[in-house]
Structure formats: C-alpha cells, structure tokens
Amino acid sequence: MNRHSSVAVTVCLLVTIVACNPGGGESGFRPMEPGKVLFWDRQTTETADLLRKMIDEFNTGREGPAVEAQYAGDYSDIFRKVRASIQARAVPDMAVAYQSMTSEYVRAGACLPLDPFMADPAAGLSSEELGDFFPVVLETNRLPQFGGKMYSFPFCKSVLMMYFNKRVLAEAGIQQAPATWDEFLEQCRQIKAKTGKSAYAVSVDASTIDGMVYSRGGDVIDGNTTLFDSPPAMDVFRLLETLAKEELAYQIPPGSADDKVAFSQDRVAFVFRSSSHRTNMTLLMEGNLDRWGIARLPQADPAKPTTVLYGPNICIFDTTPEQSRVAWDFVRFFTSRENTVRWALATGYVPIRKSAADHPEMKKFWDAWEYNRTAFDCLPFARSEPTCAGWQEVRGLIEDAETAVLSQLRSADEAARELKKAADAVLAAG
Amino acid sequence: MIFERILGPLDSLFDRIGRRKTGDAPLAAFLLVPAVLVLGVFGIYPLFFSIYISLFDLRMGRGAFCGLENYTEALTTPNFWHSLVVTLYFALGTIPVAMALSFLVASALFRIVRGRSILRTVYFLPYVTSVVAAATIWRVLLNPHYGLVNAALGAVGFEETRWSQWLLEPKGVLYLATGGLIPESVGPSLALCCVILFEIWHSSGFMIVILLAGMTAIPRELEESARIDGANWFQVTRRVTVPLLSPTIFFLLIISAIKAFQAFNSFYALTGDGRGPVNATQNMTVYIYASFFLNGREGYGAAVATLLSVAIVALTLAQWRFVGRKVYYE
Amino acid sequence: MTRKALVYVVLSAGAVVTTFPFLWMLTTAFKTYAEAASPTVDLWPEVWQWQNLGETFRAAPFATYFANTFLVAAIVTSAVVVTAVTAGYAFARLEFPLRRVLFGLVLATMMVPFEVILIPNFVLIHRLDWYNTYAALTIPWCANAFSIFLMRQAFMGLPGDFFDAARVDGCGHLRFLAYVAAPLVKPMVVTVALFAFLGSYNSLIWPLIVTGTESRRVVQVGLTMFSGEAGVQFNLLMCASALVILPTVAVYFAAQRHFLESSLGAGIKG
C-alpha cells in the first residue's frame, strides 16, 4: 500500500469510528411517526381488511392519537424493520412478534412490560377478566429471562393438530383416527400394506417435534440443558426412523405445502400442522368436509393429553406514555370476548377466552362441522415452546436432526445425541 | 444547444486550472463527486461500520468490545468452514459453465438476423422472472414424488432411487455416483448441485445481455477480414472476438465471482430456508443471514461478513493480477 | 446454410427451456387455488379462471404501487446512468491521485452482504429525516459499483487515438465524453440503464423497511401480499408476478434495439 492509500484508509476509519457508536447513545425511544399509534402487522387481504375495520371501530369517538395498522411484510421483514428502527431509536407503538423476537426487543430496552397496564384499576384487567383467558395463552408471554414479566399479549393463537384423511383410512379399513402413538404407527403400517401409500407427509418443523415430545409426556428443556436424549425424545426420533425405513412417511420440500396437497389428493392419510391451516385445507379440499377430519395429536397417555400452542403476540414499545396507553387500550379492545370471537371466525385462529365457548356465533360455527371445535378443546392442555435465548438457533438444529433421520443419514440415537450436544452448546453460549 | 453552451466553457475552465501540475484532478473531482458522495455515504460508511461492530459482542445494538473474539470463534467453528466450502463449490460450479454457455448463446444471437428480437428477449426472461416464481417451478420440476424430472427419467427406464431426492438430498454427488465408495461429505451435495444448475439457468440471461452489448461495441471489420483470410469460426473467436471482448469478459468474471460469493436469493427460494437439508446448501451469505439475523448475533455476523469480504477482495485481486493482465485494451 | 439452420434449432431448443417457467407462470395465474397448489406440471388450467385478475388487483392497491415503482425506477435509472458514465470515464481516462484507491473503494462497496449494511443505512435515513419519502427510496441507489465498473471497462475498450484526434480538433474531455465517447459505448450505457431499472424495479426489502404507508409502497411489496401464514396463494401470486414482469420485458424489448446496431462502426466512418 502506498502512502496515499494508507492515509485515505486511516481517515475513513477515523470518520467511521466517530460517526457510529454501536454501544452508546442510549437515550429513550421516540415514536416513528409522532401523533400516530403505529401497529406493524403482517395481515394481508381479507384478514387485513377486518383488522383495519376493527381499528376504525376502536378509533371512532376516541380523543387523542389514532391507531393505524401498517403492513410490514412477513415476520422476518417485521423483525428486520423493528430492529433497524430500534437502532434508529424511533419505534412503532405496537408490532406483532413471536416470543423470540420480543425477547430481542426487550434486550434492547425497547419493549414495555405489560403488567402495570394490566394492573391499572381503570384501564387494566380485573382478576375475573384475567381468569377468562386460557392460562397458557397469557403465560407464554411471560419471559423467564426477564423476571417473568409479561412483555406481549396474545394476538393470533393456534395449536398443533393432526389432520386425517378419511378416504385413505377407509381404504385401509381403519374406522378411527389414532389416539396413541402406538396406534399411529400401526395404522401407518396398515395403510402401506393395504393401499401402498405412504401414510404421513412430513413438513420438517421444530414445533412438530416439540409437540411430539410433549405428547409422549416428555419435555425438551430443563433449565439450560435440553432433553433430546430423554426417552420421550428418543422415541420420537425412533418413530421417525421407523417411518422412514419402512417408507411409511416422506419429507416434503421445506416451506412448501406439498403435504397438504398430497393430503387433499388422497395420497397420504396424516399431516401434522397448526390448527390455523384449517381454512387453507378447506380450500384445497374444494369445500368438501366429508373427506377429512382434525384430531389432537396421538398421545402416550390419552388421559393426559398435550400439544403445542403457537402463534404471534403483540408487543408494545416505549414511545410516549400517552401513545403506549392508547396501544394498550387497543390490545384490550382487540382481545375482548366479542372481538376474539370475531377474529377467530374470520382467520381460523382459536379464540383465547374461555367465555367464547358459549358465544352464539362460535357455537354456530362449531355446529357447522364436528371438527371445528377440536382446536379450541386443546387449549386447556396446550403448552408453549421454550423462549430462552438461543432457542431460535436450537430450532434449526432440531430440524437438521429430523431431516437427517428422515433421509437416513443418521440413526435416531445418533441424531438425538448429536442434537442434544449441539443444542446444549448453543444454550450455554447464549 | 444548451448542452454545448454548458460543456464548452466548463471544458476550457478545466483546461485552465488543470494540466499544470495537478493533472486531471479538478476534472476528475467534478466527474466523481456525485458517485463518490452516494457510494461513500451508503456504501463505504456501512462497510466500515460493519468492520467496526465485528469487534463487539453485539446483540440488538448493545454489547461490549471483545477484540478479535468473533473472528477466532468463526475460524474455529466447523459450520463456518463448511459454509466456505459450499461457497467455493458454488462459485466453481456456476461461473465457468454459465460463462461458456452464455458466450455461445450470445455469439449465436449476435449473428442471426431473423427473429433476433424475440429470441434475445426470450433468453433474457429467466433473469427478469422473479427468483421466487422461477424457484417455485424448479421446485415443482425437481419434486421427488411428483416432479417432471423423476417422471421423465422413469419413463425412459432410469429408475434410480439414489438420485430421486434432488433438492432434499444432503449426500454428496460423488458418494451417490460411486455407490458409496467416496465418503458422503466429499464434493458438493446433490442439493447444492441443483442450486448450481438453477443459478446457471438464471444468471445466463444477465451474462448474455452484457456479452451482447460488448459484442455490439467492438469493430466488426477485424472479424470480417479474418474470415476473408480463411479463418474458421473457432479461429476467429479465439484470435479476434475474445481478445476484443476481453474487457467485457474480464468484467463478467469479476462480477460473477462477487455475485457467486454473495448468492443468497437462489439458495433461499429453492431450499425454503437457504440452509437446505442438514445444512447442505448453507453458504457464507446464508450463514451470515442466520447468525446476524435469525440468531441475532450482529457482531459475530459482521465478523463473518468481513471474512467473506476479505475472501472476495483476495479473489478479485488475484483475478486482476492473473487475468487482468491478459485483458486487451486498445 | 445447414449451419445456420443448426444455430436456429439449438437456439430454439434453448428458448423452450428458458421460456417454460414463464409460460407456467402465465397459465398458473389462471388456475384455481387447488390446481395451482398441486405439484404437477399440467400447463393448462382445467377452466381458465379469468376472475383471478380482478382478485389480484383487489388484494393490494397496485395502481399506486405501479406509479411509485415507475417514478422511483425512472429517477434511479437516470441518476445511475449519469453517475456511471461520469465516474466510469474518470476512472478509465483521467490521471489523478488516489485513482486506484478510490476505484478499490468503489469496488469494495459491492463486497458487503445486504443484511449487514441494512441497519446503518436505515439509521442514516432516519437521521436525515427521510423515512417514508421518495428520497429514501431513490438516493441510496443513485450510484453503484457495478455500473461504474461496467462503464470503466467500456471506456477503456475505446481506441486511444479517438481521443487524440478529438484533442486536435480542440475538444475537451467533457465534450469528447458527451459527443464521442458516450455515443460510442451506447450499448453499454443502455445495459447500465437496463440493469439499473431492473435493480430498482425488483427491490423489496429496502422499500419495505424505509416506508410505512401505502402511498409510498412499490409493486414488489404488493407481491408479498399473497403469502399468508398458512400458505401461498400461488395462482394470485403468479398472476401478480406476470403483471409485474410485463413492464420489464417491455423495457428490455425496447432497449435491445440498441444492441443491434454497432455504433462504433458508424463512429469510425463518421
């Protein structure tokens, strides 16, 4: 490097170091667009229209700043956008977020704990009202690594379900969807033997593995160590290994809907997906509701069922006290009994309040098809997944292990042990 | 005309102030200011910013100075090296094939007369078709269960299940080809090879356009006189066209190498998450995306990005030294 | 003329391969949801669903999006042509201190992954108070290393005696650039404009991040509206994608006329 260039590079470096200061500059946050209570969401088409209609109803007749929903892309886009705005120290008032996203926002000091709002005598929630929410949908918003405070409020909730194709089951001479994992394997074998079809199209997903472990009475994490080498988790991988070896199951391309399509064309009998896929599945089935059904996951002990609860929440950012207050009022408005039912009916998510059960509209919907109620009935025993730092990375490892077993690159025992080791290392570092 | 009225006086102005000892510096400054301003603010500044934050254990903009720890961590992480290897396989797999194919197609497109507008547009289509749309159809074609490729192979009697998984196959092609003689971790995976094929198909449109523009800009007389002297197509291409086109080819080589090292969209759209089966297609950019973004480790992601930039710079310098010398400028 | 015929056969075969996905996209645009989602390669819809077109337009305010996109792309394209021609010429033909360092720095801007530059640039946009403005959508993209490099190569490829001849006629650099050099490398200028247009037209993440309201959004944001949480509405997505691609094909079709004529030949004769 000649003299000129070294001078130039040094000047550039100095300018940069003065110009940017990654760690410092901590002063509070400001609203991104002052005067508007911004809500960054990802709803599109019909559900976006309903959300905006509900926001209009909320704004009508209110004094002060109005809520405005802005489409901000899918979850990864929203995460990018919020992260960039946090570093610019100008944030929206609300955003949809998964717990892993929320915990990053909390780490940056941008998110408000909701406990003070909830306890507020005027604008809060009475204990009676709190008791109306299913405990798990609230608990999942408490972040243990941040003092167990509520940092978000449920927005769209769904549970992991098993979809079963009645025609394929009938072809194999099966009357009833499996209630236990043993029955599940038995039915898969029977389907293969009688029809030659693969029974289960696997969409590789860490949440499904978590749900399978839960439903075998196990858990995936204890403190800071994972439990993938525990008997319930090992059994999950062994089941997948058996399914792959005997060609009872096959993996679909990640991110595709091939499993649901194969299901709708009677090529497989089982698909494990969130309950929110019901509307989508109905479209694929072209409205025919006699050909299929939805059941809870097979269980180790049907007397003590479990499944996974998922879906995004809303978090509230630290903009101005006035705007944050409006944001909270909106969150409360949105999760009222009336509105949670309305939202559930239009979107396919489950209502998050117990009192939804005797809402006339909800009943009408449940009466329309016997399986419309199954997901709601799972809420009392559904469990949320871990939210600790590093879990997002662990999810990738779980999916690698699942793929390795399904493509017979690893044996179940190898995959589970390697997964445990790698995941523990991530959690120890995080 | 107005243009002339502005340019004339400007020219004489620069003539007067320049030329004495500053050379063309004042004029160069005048011509460079707009570009340098934009690139300086939105290109160089973030570059140094990213180098700077790579020295911090940064999450969500907060974290302590940690020296070179991020770098030592990257260099001792097997996933980092794996992603580097994937990146290299990808670059070596795509660039030579895509360049050769594009050159052949561009030469042909350049010579024909009838239907050339349509054909040139058609060959550009893969490049303008959004990667998402294009990847969707490729995923359908390569679908292990109902894809056209497997159906077609089956129809001609090639029912080899070893190859049937395509994008879902984490095992190496050499392993599959030799029936397991070569370990599965040697050579690119079948999934990666599918991404390479896709990229060749997709990027050819880009290369063909640039080569066509380059071919249009070179004098035809030389080629014609060589042909009159009895040289055949291959000789004309080798002795006349390629040397005259060498600035363009050199440009394409540098740009394709940078693009290949930074490829992201094709990986992401084809495999659904970029990583592919058991990380088989995780290249450096996907790895940076995952560390920086999914796992929220900004400092570490920036460190890997810096290492990637260093690799690209080294590669570019090497190309400049060894290939750039052969470039023929009139 | 059998060789010519062979060229046509090979080119046409290649053309079929390259157009197939595009054709598939066009026909998928008019399939039902279930048809479009099923992974078969049936090209034609069972029944053409023309109403998909209307549904596509109802999903997002595409008219606004298109207007914004064209405005932004026009600004970016003209600015990139100017910055690339001037800077490319300076790097190729002028002698000045720090030339190599500056050019190296220009190239260096290509080497950082987008994910890493996103956040500092957003912070900058915010400090400049450009959030949700056309300035944020255009100014950061008004110059790029790729175009400057391409123009530099083009100018370096020009015979040196052209400039000497012009000097003899009393022509300075600026007039030489405007009247001789730039017209001579017109195919490359058109290429730069084409890729600048495409780059601006196809950008998604940046516009999504620096804008909030519908009035500043662009078409690529509209394309994301068809991906819901439970899956993608492939038929509508393809319908919208085809609509969005049409202008780019038209622009290319118009631009490629300029690759056909060799302007250098004309320069030598004139």
Short mmCIF file of C-alpha atoms in Angstrom, two decimals, chain A residues 4-20, chain B residues 36 39-41 43-52, chain C residues 98 101-102 104-106 108-109:
data_model
loop_
_atom_site.label_atom_id
_atom_site.label_comp_id
_atom_site.label_asym_id
_atom_site.label_seq_id
_atom_site.Cartn_x
_atom_site.Cartn_y
_atom_site.Cartn_z
CA HIS A 4 -1.75 7.93 -0.28
CA SER A 5 -3.82 4.87 0.25
CA SER A 6 -2.83 4.34 3.86
CA VAL A 7 -3.74 7.94 4.63
CA ALA A 8 -7.09 7.54 2.91
CA VAL A 9 -7.92 4.32 4.73
CA THR A 10 -6.96 5.76 8.09
CA VAL A 11 -9.11 8.83 7.54
CA CYS A 12 -12.05 6.67 6.55
CA LEU A 13 -11.65 4.53 9.66
CA LEU A 14 -11.45 7.53 11.96
CA VAL A 15 -14.50 9.13 10.40
CA THR A 16 -16.41 5.90 10.81
CA ILE A 17 -15.48 5.43 14.41
CA VAL A 18 -16.53 8.95 15.24
CA ALA A 19 -19.72 8.71 13.18
CA CYS A 20 -21.05 5.48 14.57
CA VAL B 36 -18.48 9.16 -4.64
CA LEU B 39 -21.27 5.42 -2.56
CA GLY B 40 -19.33 6.99 0.27
CA VAL B 41 -22.38 7.56 2.41
CA GLY B 43 -21.62 2.03 0.68
CA ILE B 44 -18.33 2.81 2.35
CA TYR B 45 -19.75 4.03 5.61
CA PRO B 46 -21.72 0.84 6.30
CA LEU B 47 -18.69 -1.18 5.20
CA PHE B 48 -16.51 0.37 7.88
CA PHE B 49 -19.40 0.29 10.31
CA SER B 50 -19.68 -3.45 9.83
CA ILE B 51 -15.94 -3.94 10.31
CA TYR B 52 -16.20 -1.83 13.43
CA LEU C 98 -5.69 8.18 -5.41
CA VAL C 101 -7.55 3.59 -4.08
CA LEU C 102 -10.81 5.28 -4.97
CA GLY C 104 -10.80 -0.05 -5.00
CA LEU C 105 -13.16 1.56 -2.51
CA VAL C 106 -15.87 1.74 -5.14
CA ALA C 108 -15.39 -2.62 -2.05
CA THR C 109 -18.98 -1.39 -1.75
#
